Coordinates of C-alpha atoms in Angstrom, one line a residue:
X1 CA 0.0 0.0 -0.1
X2 CA 2.9 2.4 0.9
X3 CA 4.6 1.5 -2.3
X4 CA 1.4 2.3 -4.3
X5 CA 1.3 5.8 -2.6
X6 CA 4.9 6.5 -3.6
X7 CA 4.0 5.5 -7.2
X8 CA 1.0 7.8 -7.0
X9 CA 2.9 10.8 -5.9
X10 CA 5.8 10.2 -8.3
X11 CA 3.3 9.9 -11.2
X12 CA 1.6 13.1 -9.9
X13 CA 4.7 15.2 -9.9
X14 CA 5.9 13.7 -13.2
X15 CA 2.5 14.8 -14.6
X16 CA 3.0 18.4 -13.1
X17 CA 6.4 18.6 -14.8
X18 CA 4.9 17.4 -18.0
X19 CA 2.2 20.1 -17.7
X20 CA 4.9 22.7 -17.3
X21 CA 6.9 21.5 -20.2
X22 CA 3.8 21.2 -22.4
X23 CA 2.6 24.6 -21.6
X24 CA 6.2 26.1 -22.5
X25 CA 6.2 24.1 -25.7
X26 CA 2.6 25.1 -26.5
X27 CA 3.3 28.7 -25.8
X28 CA 6.3 28.8 -28.3
X29 CA 4.4 26.8 -30.9
X30 CA 1.3 29.0 -30.7
X31 CA 3.4 32.0 -30.8
X32 CA 5.2 30.8 -34.1
X33 CA 1.8 29.8 -35.7
X34 CA 0.2 33.2 -34.9
X35 CA 3.1 35.0 -36.3
X36 CA 3.1 32.9 -39.4
X37 CA -0.7 33.2 -39.9
X38 CA -0.5 37.2 -39.5
X39 CA 2.6 37.3 -41.9
X40 CA 0.8 35.1 -44.6
X41 CA -2.3 37.2 -44.3
X42 CA -0.4 40.3 -44.8
X43 CA 1.4 38.9 -47.7
X44 CA -1.7 37.7 -49.6
X45 CA -3.5 41.0 -49.0
X46 CA -0.7 43.1 -50.6
X47 CA -0.4 40.8 -53.6
X48 CA -4.2 40.9 -54.0
X49 CA -4.1 44.8 -53.7
X50 CA -1.4 45.0 -56.5
X51 CA -4.0 43.7 -58.9
X52 CA -6.1 46.7 -58.2
X53 CA -3.6 49.5 -57.8
X54 CA -0.6 48.3 -59.9
X55 CA 1.8 49.8 -62.2
X56 CA -0.7 51.4 -64.6
X57 CA -2.8 52.9 -61.9
X58 CA 0.3 54.5 -60.2
X59 CA 1.5 56.1 -63.5
X60 CA -2.0 57.2 -64.3
X61 CA -2.7 59.1 -61.0
X62 CA 0.7 60.7 -60.7
X63 CA 0.3 62.2 -64.3
X64 CA -3.3 63.2 -64.0
X65 CA -4.7 63.3 -60.5
X66 CA -7.9 61.2 -60.1
X67 CA -11.3 63.0 -59.9
X68 CA -13.3 62.8 -56.5
X69 CA -15.4 59.9 -58.1
X70 CA -12.3 58.0 -59.3
X71 CA -10.9 58.4 -55.8
X72 CA -14.0 57.2 -54.0
X73 CA -14.2 54.3 -56.3
X74 CA -10.6 53.1 -55.4
X75 CA -11.3 53.7 -51.7
X76 CA -14.4 51.5 -51.9
X77 CA -12.7 48.8 -53.8
X78 CA -9.6 48.5 -51.5
X79 CA -11.9 48.7 -48.5
X80 CA -13.8 45.6 -49.7
X81 CA -10.5 43.7 -50.5
X82 CA -9.1 44.7 -47.1
X83 CA -12.1 43.3 -45.2
X84 CA -12.2 40.1 -47.2
X85 CA -8.4 39.5 -46.6
X86 CA -8.7 40.1 -42.9
X87 CA -6.5 43.2 -42.7
X88 CA -7.2 46.6 -41.4
X89 CA -5.6 48.8 -44.0
X90 CA -4.5 48.5 -47.7
X91 CA -2.7 51.5 -49.4
X92 CA 0.0 52.5 -51.8
X93 CA 2.6 55.2 -51.1
X94 CA 5.2 57.2 -53.2
X95 CA 8.2 59.4 -52.1
X96 CA 8.4 63.0 -53.4
X97 CA 11.5 64.9 -54.1
X98 CA 11.7 66.3 -50.7
X99 CA 11.6 62.9 -48.9
X100 CA 7.9 63.1 -47.9
X101 CA 5.7 60.1 -48.2
X102 CA 2.3 60.5 -50.0
X103 CA -0.7 58.1 -50.4
X104 CA -1.7 57.3 -53.9
X105 CA -4.6 55.1 -52.6
X106 CA -6.0 53.8 -49.3
X107 CA -8.8 51.7 -48.0
X108 CA -10.9 53.1 -44.9
X109 CA -12.9 51.7 -42.1
X110 CA -16.5 51.1 -42.6
X111 CA -17.7 54.1 -40.6
X112 CA -15.5 56.2 -42.8
X113 CA -16.9 55.0 -46.0
X114 CA -20.5 55.5 -44.7
X115 CA -19.9 58.9 -43.3
X116 CA -17.4 60.2 -45.7
X117 CA -15.3 61.4 -42.8
X118 CA -11.6 60.6 -41.9
X119 CA -10.9 59.3 -45.4
X120 CA -7.5 59.3 -46.8
X121 CA -7.5 60.8 -50.2
X122 CA -5.1 60.9 -53.1
X123 CA -1.7 62.6 -52.4
X124 CA -2.4 63.0 -48.7
X125 CA 0.7 63.1 -46.6
X126 CA 1.8 59.9 -44.7
X127 CA 3.9 60.3 -41.5
X128 CA 7.5 59.7 -41.9
X129 CA 8.2 56.0 -41.8
X130 CA 11.9 54.7 -42.0
X131 CA 10.8 51.2 -42.9
X132 CA 8.7 52.3 -45.9
X133 CA 11.5 54.7 -47.2
X134 CA 13.9 51.7 -46.7
X135 CA 11.7 49.6 -48.8
X136 CA 11.4 52.2 -51.6
X137 CA 15.2 52.9 -51.7
X138 CA 16.5 49.4 -51.4
X139 CA 13.6 47.8 -53.5
X140 CA 13.3 45.1 -50.9
X141 CA 10.4 43.7 -48.9
X142 CA 10.3 45.0 -45.5
X143 CA 8.4 43.6 -42.5
X144 CA 7.5 45.8 -39.7
X145 CA 6.9 43.3 -36.9
X146 CA 7.5 45.7 -33.9
X147 CA 3.7 45.6 -33.5
X148 CA 3.7 49.4 -33.2
X149 CA 0.7 51.0 -31.5
X150 CA -1.1 54.3 -32.5
X151 CA -4.3 56.0 -31.7
X152 CA -6.3 53.5 -33.9
X153 CA -4.9 50.4 -32.4
X154 CA -1.8 48.0 -32.5
X155 CA -0.5 47.1 -35.9
X156 CA 2.0 44.7 -37.8
X157 CA 2.8 45.8 -41.2
X158 CA 4.3 44.6 -44.5
X159 CA 5.7 46.8 -47.4
X160 CA 6.4 45.4 -50.7
X161 CA 8.1 47.8 -53.3
X162 CA 7.2 47.7 -57.0
X163 CA 8.7 49.5 -60.1
X164 CA 6.6 50.6 -63.1
X165 CA 7.9 50.1 -66.7
X166 CA 8.7 53.8 -66.7
X167 CA 10.8 53.6 -63.6
X168 CA 8.3 55.0 -61.0
X169 CA 9.0 53.5 -57.5
X170 CA 6.0 52.8 -55.2
X171 CA 5.2 50.6 -52.3
X172 CA 1.9 48.8 -51.4
X173 CA 1.4 48.2 -47.7
X174 CA -0.9 46.3 -45.5
X175 CA -1.7 46.8 -41.8
X176 CA -3.3 44.1 -39.6
X177 CA -4.5 44.9 -36.1
X178 CA -3.1 42.3 -33.5
X179 CA -3.5 42.0 -29.8
X180 CA -0.4 40.9 -27.7
X181 CA 0.9 37.9 -29.3
X182 CA 2.2 36.9 -25.9
X183 CA -1.3 37.1 -24.5
X184 CA -2.7 35.1 -27.3
X185 CA 0.0 32.4 -26.7
X186 CA -0.4 32.3 -23.0
X187 CA -4.2 31.8 -23.6
X188 CA -3.5 28.9 -25.9
X189 CA -1.0 27.4 -23.4
X190 CA -3.1 27.8 -20.4
X191 CA -6.1 26.1 -22.4
X192 CA -3.9 23.3 -23.2
X193 CA -2.6 22.8 -19.6
X194 CA -6.1 23.2 -18.2
X195 CA -7.5 20.6 -20.7
X196 CA -4.8 18.2 -19.8
X197 CA -5.3 18.7 -16.1
X198 CA -9.0 18.1 -16.3
X199 CA -8.4 15.0 -18.3
X200 CA -5.8 13.8 -15.8
X201 CA -8.4 14.4 -12.8
X202 CA -11.1 12.6 -14.6
X203 CA -8.7 9.7 -15.6
X204 CA -6.9 9.3 -12.3
X205 CA -9.6 7.0 -10.5
X206 CA -9.8 4.8 -13.5
X207 CA -6.0 4.6 -13.6
X208 CA -5.8 3.6 -10.0
X209 CA -8.6 1.0 -10.3
X210 CA -8.0 -0.2 -13.8
X211 CA -4.4 -0.1 -14.1
X212 CA -4.4 -3.1 -16.4
X213 CA -6.5 -1.2 -18.9
X214 CA -4.1 1.8 -18.9
X215 CA -2.6 0.9 -22.2
X216 CA -6.0 0.3 -23.8
X217 CA -7.2 3.7 -22.6
X218 CA -4.1 5.4 -23.8
X219 CA -4.6 3.9 -27.2
X220 CA -8.2 5.0 -27.2
X221 CA -7.3 8.6 -26.2
X222 CA -4.6 8.7 -28.9
X223 CA -7.1 7.6 -31.5
X224 CA -9.5 10.4 -30.4
X225 CA -6.8 13.0 -30.6
X226 CA -5.8 11.7 -34.0
X227 CA -9.5 11.9 -35.1
X228 CA -9.9 15.4 -33.8
X229 CA -6.7 16.5 -35.3
X230 CA -7.9 15.1 -38.8
X231 CA -11.1 16.9 -38.4
X232 CA -9.5 20.2 -37.6
X233 CA -7.1 19.8 -40.6
X234 CA -10.1 19.2 -42.9
X235 CA -12.0 22.2 -41.5
X236 CA -8.9 24.4 -41.9
X237 CA -8.5 23.3 -45.6
X238 CA -12.2 24.1 -46.2
X239 CA -11.8 27.4 -44.7
X240 CA -8.7 28.0 -46.7
X241 CA -10.6 27.2 -49.9
X242 CA -13.5 29.4 -49.1
X243 CA -11.2 32.3 -48.4
X244 CA -9.4 31.8 -51.8
X245 CA -12.9 31.6 -53.5
X246 CA -14.1 34.8 -51.7
X247 CA -11.0 36.6 -52.7
X248 CA -11.5 35.6 -56.4
X249 CA -15.2 36.7 -56.0
X250 CA -14.3 40.1 -54.5
X251 CA -11.7 40.7 -57.2
X252 CA -14.4 39.8 -59.9
X253 CA -16.8 42.2 -58.3
X254 CA -14.1 44.8 -58.3
X255 CA -13.7 44.4 -62.0
X256 CA -17.6 45.2 -62.6
X257 CA -19.5 48.5 -62.5
X258 CA -22.3 47.9 -60.2
X259 CA -24.8 50.3 -62.1
X260 CA -24.4 49.1 -65.8
X261 CA -22.9 45.7 -65.1
X262 CA -20.1 46.6 -67.6
X263 CA -16.5 45.9 -66.9
X264 CA -14.9 48.9 -65.1
X265 CA -11.8 50.8 -65.1
X266 CA -9.9 48.3 -63.1
X267 CA -11.1 45.6 -65.7
X268 CA -9.8 47.8 -68.5
X269 CA -6.5 48.2 -67.1
X270 CA -6.3 44.6 -66.3
X271 CA -7.0 43.5 -69.9
X272 CA -4.7 46.2 -71.2
X273 CA -1.8 44.7 -69.0
X274 CA -2.3 41.3 -70.5
X275 CA -3.1 41.8 -74.1
X276 CA -1.8 44.0 -76.9
X277 CA -4.5 46.5 -78.4
X278 CA -4.0 48.8 -81.3
X279 CA -6.2 51.8 -80.0
X280 CA -8.2 52.9 -77.0
X281 CA -11.2 55.1 -77.4
X282 CA -12.8 57.1 -74.4
X283 CA -16.3 58.4 -74.9
X284 CA -17.5 61.2 -72.6
X285 CA -21.2 62.2 -72.5
X286 CA -21.6 66.0 -73.0
X287 CA -23.5 68.1 -70.5
X288 CA -24.4 65.0 -68.4
X289 CA -24.3 67.0 -65.2
X290 CA -27.2 69.1 -66.6
X291 CA -29.2 66.1 -67.4
X292 CA -28.9 65.0 -63.8
X293 CA -29.8 68.4 -62.5
X294 CA -32.8 68.7 -64.8
X295 CA -34.2 65.3 -64.7
X296 CA -32.7 63.8 -61.5
X297 CA -30.1 61.2 -60.7
X298 CA -32.5 58.2 -61.2
X299 CA -33.1 59.4 -64.8
X300 CA -29.3 60.0 -65.3
X301 CA -28.4 56.5 -64.0
X302 CA -31.0 54.9 -66.3
X303 CA -29.5 56.9 -69.2
X304 CA -26.0 55.5 -68.4
X305 CA -27.5 52.1 -68.5
X306 CA -29.1 52.7 -72.0
X307 CA -25.8 54.1 -73.2
X308 CA -23.9 51.0 -72.2
X309 CA -26.5 48.7 -73.8
X310 CA -26.6 50.8 -76.9
X311 CA -22.8 50.5 -77.4
X312 CA -23.0 46.7 -77.0
X313 CA -25.7 46.7 -79.8
X314 CA -22.9 48.1 -82.0
X315 CA -20.8 45.1 -81.4
X316 CA -18.4 46.9 -79.1
X317 CA -17.3 45.5 -75.7
X318 CA -17.5 48.7 -73.8
X319 CA -16.2 49.5 -70.3
X320 CA -17.8 52.1 -68.1
X321 CA -14.8 54.2 -66.5
X322 CA -16.7 56.5 -64.1
X323 CA -19.4 59.0 -64.1
X324 CA -20.3 59.7 -67.6
X325 CA -17.3 58.1 -69.4
X326 CA -17.1 54.8 -71.3
X327 CA -14.1 53.1 -73.2
X328 CA -13.7 50.8 -76.2
X329 CA -10.5 48.9 -77.0
X330 CA -9.7 48.2 -80.6
X331 CA -7.8 45.1 -81.5
X332 CA -7.4 45.4 -85.3
X333 CA -4.8 47.7 -86.8
X334 CA -6.5 51.0 -88.2
X335 CA -5.1 54.1 -89.7
X336 CA -5.9 57.4 -87.8
X337 CA -8.3 58.2 -90.8
X338 CA -10.2 54.9 -90.2
X339 CA -10.5 55.4 -86.5
X340 CA -11.8 58.9 -87.0
X341 CA -14.4 57.8 -89.6
X342 CA -15.3 55.1 -87.0
X343 CA -15.9 57.5 -84.2
X344 CA -17.6 59.9 -86.5
X345 CA -20.1 57.2 -87.5
X346 CA -20.7 56.4 -83.8
X347 CA -21.4 60.2 -83.1
X348 CA -23.9 60.3 -86.0
X349 CA -25.7 57.1 -85.0
X350 CA -25.8 58.4 -81.4
X351 CA -27.5 61.7 -82.5
X352 CA -30.1 59.7 -84.4
X353 CA -30.8 57.3 -81.5
X354 CA -33.6 58.4 -79.0
X355 CA -32.9 57.6 -75.3
X356 CA -36.0 57.4 -73.1
X357 CA -36.7 59.7 -70.3
X358 CA -40.0 58.7 -68.9
X359 CA -42.5 59.1 -71.8
X360 CA -40.2 61.6 -73.5
X361 CA -36.9 61.0 -75.4
X362 CA -33.6 62.8 -75.5
X363 CA -30.6 62.6 -77.8
X364 CA -27.1 62.5 -76.4
X365 CA -23.8 64.0 -77.7
X366 CA -20.3 63.0 -76.8
X367 CA -16.7 63.9 -76.9
X368 CA -14.1 61.4 -77.9
X369 CA -10.3 61.0 -77.0
X370 CA -8.3 58.3 -78.9
X371 CA -4.8 56.7 -78.2
X372 CA -3.4 54.9 -81.1
X373 CA 0.2 55.1 -80.2
X374 CA 2.2 51.8 -80.2
X375 CA 1.9 51.5 -76.4
X376 CA -1.8 52.2 -75.8
X377 CA -2.4 54.1 -72.5
X378 CA -5.4 55.1 -70.6
X379 CA -3.5 58.2 -69.5
X380 CA -2.9 59.1 -73.1
X381 CA -6.5 58.7 -74.0
X382 CA -7.5 60.8 -71.1
X383 CA -5.2 63.6 -72.3
X384 CA -6.6 63.4 -75.8
X385 CA -10.2 63.7 -74.3
X386 CA -9.0 66.7 -72.2
X387 CA -7.7 68.3 -75.4
X388 CA -10.9 67.7 -77.3
X389 CA -12.9 69.5 -74.5
X390 CA -10.4 72.4 -74.4
X391 CA -10.5 72.9 -78.2
X392 CA -14.3 72.2 -78.4
X393 CA -14.0 69.5 -80.9
X394 CA -15.8 66.1 -80.9
X395 CA -12.7 63.9 -81.6
X396 CA -9.0 64.4 -80.6
X397 CA -6.0 62.0 -80.9
X398 CA -3.1 61.8 -78.5
X399 CA 0.0 63.2 -79.9
X400 CA 3.3 62.2 -78.1
X401 CA 5.1 65.3 -79.5
X402 CA 2.9 67.8 -77.9
X403 CA 4.6 67.5 -74.6
X404 CA 1.2 67.9 -72.9
X405 CA 2.4 65.4 -70.1
X406 CA 5.1 67.8 -69.2
X407 CA 2.6 70.5 -68.7
X408 CA 0.5 68.2 -66.5
X409 CA 3.5 67.4 -64.4
X410 CA 4.2 71.1 -64.2
X411 CA 0.7 71.6 -63.1
X412 CA 1.1 68.9 -60.4
X413 CA 4.3 70.6 -59.1
X414 CA 2.6 74.1 -59.1
X415 CA -0.2 72.6 -57.1
X416 CA 2.2 71.2 -54.6
X417 CA 3.9 74.7 -54.4
X418 CA 0.6 76.3 -53.8
X419 CA -0.3 73.7 -51.1
X420 CA 3.0 74.2 -49.3
X421 CA 2.5 78.1 -49.5
X422 CA -1.0 77.9 -48.0
X423 CA 0.4 75.6 -45.1
X424 CA 3.3 78.0 -44.5
X425 CA 1.3 81.2 -44.6
X426 CA 2.9 82.4 -47.8
X427 CA -0.4 83.4 -49.6
X428 CA -0.7 87.1 -48.9
X429 CA -2.3 90.3 -50.3
X430 CA -1.1 93.4 -51.8
X431 CA -3.5 96.5 -52.1
X432 CA -3.7 99.0 -55.1
X433 CA -5.0 102.5 -54.3
X434 CA -8.2 103.8 -55.9
X435 CA -8.1 107.5 -56.3
X436 CA -10.9 110.2 -56.5
X437 CA -10.6 111.8 -59.9
X438 CA -11.8 115.2 -58.4
X439 CA -9.9 115.2 -55.0
X440 CA -6.8 113.1 -55.9
X441 CA -7.1 111.4 -52.6
X442 CA -7.0 107.5 -51.9
X443 CA -10.4 106.5 -50.8
X444 CA -10.3 102.9 -51.7
X445 CA -7.9 99.7 -52.2
X446 CA -8.3 96.8 -54.4
X447 CA -7.2 93.5 -52.8
X448 CA -4.7 91.6 -55.0
X449 CA -3.5 88.1 -54.0
X450 CA 0.2 87.1 -54.2
X451 CA 2.1 83.9 -53.5
X452 CA 5.6 84.0 -51.9
X453 CA 7.7 80.9 -53.0
X454 CA 10.4 79.2 -51.0
X455 CA 13.0 81.6 -52.3
X456 CA 10.9 84.7 -51.2
X457 CA 10.0 85.6 -54.7
X458 CA 6.7 87.2 -55.3
X459 CA 4.4 85.3 -57.7
X460 CA 1.5 87.2 -59.3
X461 CA -1.9 85.5 -59.6
X462 CA -1.8 85.1 -63.4
X463 CA 0.9 82.5 -62.7
X464 CA -0.9 80.4 -60.1
X465 CA -4.5 81.2 -59.6
X466 CA -5.8 79.5 -62.9
X467 CA -4.1 76.3 -61.7
X468 CA -5.5 76.6 -58.2
X469 CA -9.1 77.1 -59.5
X470 CA -8.9 73.5 -60.9
X471 CA -8.1 72.2 -57.5
X472 CA -9.5 71.9 -54.0
X473 CA -7.0 74.5 -52.8
X474 CA -9.0 77.4 -54.5
X475 CA -11.6 77.9 -51.7
X476 CA -8.6 78.0 -49.2
X477 CA -7.0 80.9 -51.1
X478 CA -10.4 82.9 -51.3
X479 CA -10.8 82.4 -47.6
X480 CA -7.1 83.4 -46.9
X481 CA -7.7 86.5 -48.9
X482 CA -10.9 87.4 -47.1
X483 CA -9.3 87.0 -43.7
X484 CA -6.2 88.9 -44.6
X485 CA -8.0 91.9 -46.1
X486 CA -10.7 92.1 -43.4
X487 CA -8.0 92.1 -40.6
X488 CA -6.0 94.7 -42.5
X489 CA -8.8 97.1 -42.9
X490 CA -10.4 96.3 -39.4
X491 CA -8.8 99.4 -37.9
X492 CA -8.6 101.6 -41.1
X493 CA -11.1 104.0 -42.7
X494 CA -11.0 103.2 -46.4
X495 CA -13.2 100.9 -48.4
X496 CA -11.6 97.9 -49.8
X497 CA -12.7 95.5 -52.5
X498 CA -12.1 91.8 -53.1
X499 CA -12.6 89.9 -56.4
X500 CA -15.0 87.0 -56.3
X501 CA -15.5 84.5 -59.0
X502 CA -18.9 82.8 -59.7
X503 CA -17.4 79.6 -58.2
X504 CA -16.9 81.5 -54.9
X505 CA -20.4 82.7 -54.9
X506 CA -21.8 79.2 -55.6
X507 CA -19.8 77.7 -52.8
X508 CA -22.0 77.7 -49.6
X509 CA -18.9 77.2 -47.4
X510 CA -17.2 80.2 -48.9
X511 CA -20.2 82.4 -48.7
X512 CA -20.7 81.4 -45.0
X513 CA -17.1 82.2 -44.2
X514 CA -17.4 85.6 -45.8
X515 CA -20.4 86.5 -43.6
X516 CA -18.8 85.4 -40.5
X517 CA -15.5 87.1 -41.1
X518 CA -17.0 90.6 -42.2
X519 CA -19.4 90.6 -39.1
X520 CA -16.6 89.5 -36.8
X521 CA -14.1 92.2 -38.1
X522 CA -16.9 94.9 -38.4
X523 CA -15.9 95.5 -42.0
X524 CA -19.2 94.7 -43.6
X525 CA -20.0 98.4 -44.3
X526 CA -16.6 99.0 -45.9
X527 CA -16.2 95.9 -48.1
X528 CA -16.9 95.9 -51.8
X529 CA -17.3 92.6 -53.7
X530 CA -16.1 92.7 -57.3
X531 CA -17.9 90.2 -59.5
X532 CA -16.0 89.4 -62.6
X533 CA -18.3 90.5 -65.6
X534 CA -15.8 88.9 -68.0
X535 CA -16.8 85.4 -66.9
X536 CA -20.3 85.9 -67.8
X537 CA -23.0 85.8 -65.2
X538 CA -25.2 82.8 -66.0
X539 CA -26.7 82.0 -62.7
X540 CA -28.5 85.1 -62.0
X541 CA -30.8 83.7 -59.1
X542 CA -27.6 82.6 -57.1
X543 CA -25.7 85.8 -57.8
X544 CA -28.8 88.1 -56.9
X545 CA -29.4 86.0 -53.8
X546 CA -25.6 86.5 -52.8
X547 CA -25.9 90.3 -53.5
X548 CA -29.0 90.5 -51.4
X549 CA -27.4 88.8 -48.5
X550 CA -24.2 90.9 -48.6
X551 CA -26.2 94.2 -49.0
X552 CA -28.3 93.4 -45.9
X553 CA -25.1 93.4 -43.9
X554 CA -24.0 96.7 -45.4
X555 CA -21.7 95.7 -48.2
X556 CA -21.3 97.1 -51.7
X557 CA -21.2 95.3 -55.1
X558 CA -19.0 96.2 -58.2
X559 CA -19.0 94.6 -61.6
X560 CA -15.4 94.2 -62.6
X561 CA -14.0 94.1 -66.1
X562 CA -17.1 95.8 -67.4
X563 CA -17.1 95.9 -71.3
X564 CA -15.3 92.5 -71.8
X565 CA -17.9 90.0 -71.2
X566 CA -21.7 89.7 -71.8
X567 CA -22.1 93.5 -71.0
X568 CA -25.7 94.8 -70.9
X569 CA -27.5 97.4 -69.1
X570 CA -30.1 94.9 -68.1
X571 CA -27.4 93.0 -66.2
X572 CA -26.4 96.1 -64.2
X573 CA -30.1 96.9 -63.4
X574 CA -30.9 93.3 -62.3
X575 CA -27.8 92.9 -60.1
X576 CA -28.2 96.3 -58.4
X577 CA -24.5 97.3 -58.3
X578 CA -23.0 100.1 -56.7
X579 CA -19.8 100.4 -58.8
X580 CA -18.9 99.7 -62.4
X581 CA -15.1 98.9 -63.0
X582 CA -14.3 99.7 -66.7
X583 CA -11.9 97.3 -68.1
X584 CA -8.4 98.4 -69.1
X585 CA -8.8 97.4 -72.8
X586 CA -11.1 100.3 -73.1
X587 CA -9.1 102.8 -71.0
X588 CA -5.7 102.2 -72.5
X589 CA -6.7 103.5 -76.0
X590 CA -9.0 106.3 -75.0
X591 CA -6.8 108.9 -76.4
X592 CA -6.1 107.2 -79.6
X593 CA -9.3 105.4 -80.6
X594 CA -12.4 107.6 -80.9
X595 CA -14.6 104.5 -80.6
X596 CA -13.2 103.7 -77.3
X597 CA -13.9 107.3 -76.1
X598 CA -17.5 107.2 -77.4
X599 CA -18.1 103.8 -75.5
X600 CA -16.6 105.2 -72.3
X601 CA -18.7 108.4 -72.5
X602 CA -21.8 106.2 -72.8
X603 CA -20.8 104.2 -69.8
X604 CA -20.1 107.2 -67.7
X605 CA -23.3 108.9 -68.8
X606 CA -25.7 106.1 -68.0
X607 CA -23.9 105.1 -64.8
X608 CA -24.2 108.8 -63.6
X609 CA -28.0 108.9 -64.2
X610 CA -28.4 105.6 -62.5
X611 CA -26.5 106.8 -59.4
X612 CA -23.8 104.2 -60.0
X613 CA -20.1 105.3 -59.5
X614 CA -17.5 104.4 -62.0
X615 CA -13.8 103.2 -61.7
X616 CA -11.3 103.3 -64.6
X617 CA -8.8 100.5 -64.4
X618 CA -5.2 100.6 -65.9
X619 CA -4.8 104.4 -65.7
X620 CA -1.1 104.4 -66.6
X621 CA -0.5 108.1 -67.6
X622 CA -1.5 111.7 -66.8
X623 CA -3.1 112.0 -70.2
X624 CA -5.4 109.1 -69.5
X625 CA -6.1 110.4 -66.1
X626 CA -7.2 113.9 -67.3
X627 CA -9.3 112.4 -70.0
X628 CA -11.4 110.2 -67.5
X629 CA -11.5 113.2 -65.1
X630 CA -13.1 115.4 -67.8
X631 CA -15.8 112.9 -68.6
X632 CA -16.6 112.4 -64.8
X633 CA -15.4 109.0 -64.3
X634 CA -15.5 108.8 -60.5
X635 CA -12.5 106.8 -59.5
X636 CA -8.9 106.1 -61.1
X637 CA -7.0 103.0 -60.7
X638 CA -3.7 102.3 -62.2
X639 CA 0.1 102.6 -62.0
X640 CA -0.2 106.4 -62.4
X641 CA -2.2 106.8 -59.2
X642 CA -0.6 104.0 -57.3
X643 CA 1.0 100.6 -57.6
X644 CA -0.1 97.5 -55.5
X645 CA 1.9 97.3 -52.2
X646 CA 1.6 95.5 -48.9
X647 CA -0.3 97.4 -46.0
X648 CA 0.4 97.0 -42.4
X649 CA -2.4 95.8 -40.1

């Protein structure tokens, strides 16, 4: 009996030692498996993302920045892929000349996609990351296994560098959110030990009573373990198969436009990467925004479906790129004349084809861009389409000798310069005096925007404002000018004017900022808003509404560049303006061209009778000044009476 007790205690302590050894082994084993699974998931996610945002995509967006619609499509596609692959984020990055990292694409979290907030857009700055920079410079895969934490969680990352055929370096990264690996491993080890201990306690009475059956019991338990292991292996294989099928399904969905069920931009690029085509045609519906505004988005969506179906009836295999753009790939070798004839026939047939809008019908017109270069490119076809729109032609071919891509790159560089200037407070204002022709005193100033570059050079608006107007930076420039001018004149007595474009007036955020600023600085009764007459005022309802809001606050309105646009007395009466600024093209030749003098006399006469004050621009000599003074032009503005200069606050 005493011998049996010794055997029992020996067996018990041996079992405890075994449990400790098993726990330590299981901890290390589980830690290795967890690391392997995380790394495999990251690698599969990056390789899947490279299909969607590969070489062609990177070259495209860095030459012609994506539209808001294209950017949203890419965010949604990457977000869906990230969720399926089991990672938190998928994204691509490039390194600019200053050593800063920028996003070219990124997925988002569900609440960000739903709300539109906290999204990462094209060319947003990515915080400095030595690991990513190392991947780009060394062209080597980099694992960031430090499980770094930030405000959104704890992540492990993988960065795989790629190089496009043109030599562009970019990196595709994936982040996976992980808890403490040690915690996960400890939990697995504890579970293993606890399970073994419970089995031991349950089996102990039977071991003591039925020692002769110990071998059989052990054999039975081993069989159960093998059976359970086999079942787990089968389940794991099934899960891996389902994940692969789901990934393929997601990639397939990412290749299809959900509205028209046509292949989309990603599919087009995928096909072009794998087959050789002789030409690419992009078809853009003209004035489609107006159709949406007039008939509603439901009708607009239905028209896009009809357009896609109509192209299919012509034996084409169309793609829907985004918005109101479709694309067609040409496999056979055609001359430029043959391609142009093909597109002209398409345009004529389209004009003759009625599209249904409820019980009515409408006809559609298009603009077409064609790339028939040896290396067919979506970027080149986009450039051709842009040229067709700029030249107001229906069809345009890409011409590699036009160097238009260099201009686009220059525009991107200028946009970056403007962005840096805004962030550094180097968008400032100069002020040009406006002098009374009767007293010679300065009574007003016109606000003129300037940009200071990194070398302290002063850049005039003609060199950067037109480019800024095509970007999201333009409203920020307008608001900077408003704020600078109102703060400058807050404690001065003169009136001051600010130029506003129709785009500014139609932007609710800008109008709201104007109201808040002129009220806060108490400058509403001294500010004059100059509306550019040379742009043409098409939206009278919006403009008159803006004028009414500003005049209620005490502000005044001037028509700028009067005599260059759609000038008419009716416009002046309907807009209830306080000043007419006469364009310099009429003023410069007033002493040499009798016709200009007659027009100027007429403007001064009807303005005086209507109680509207007049301002002559580009008064550059004493002779011109005396002439406008003699015909009762109220104010003079030009280099003769004062050059633009900075004013102290």
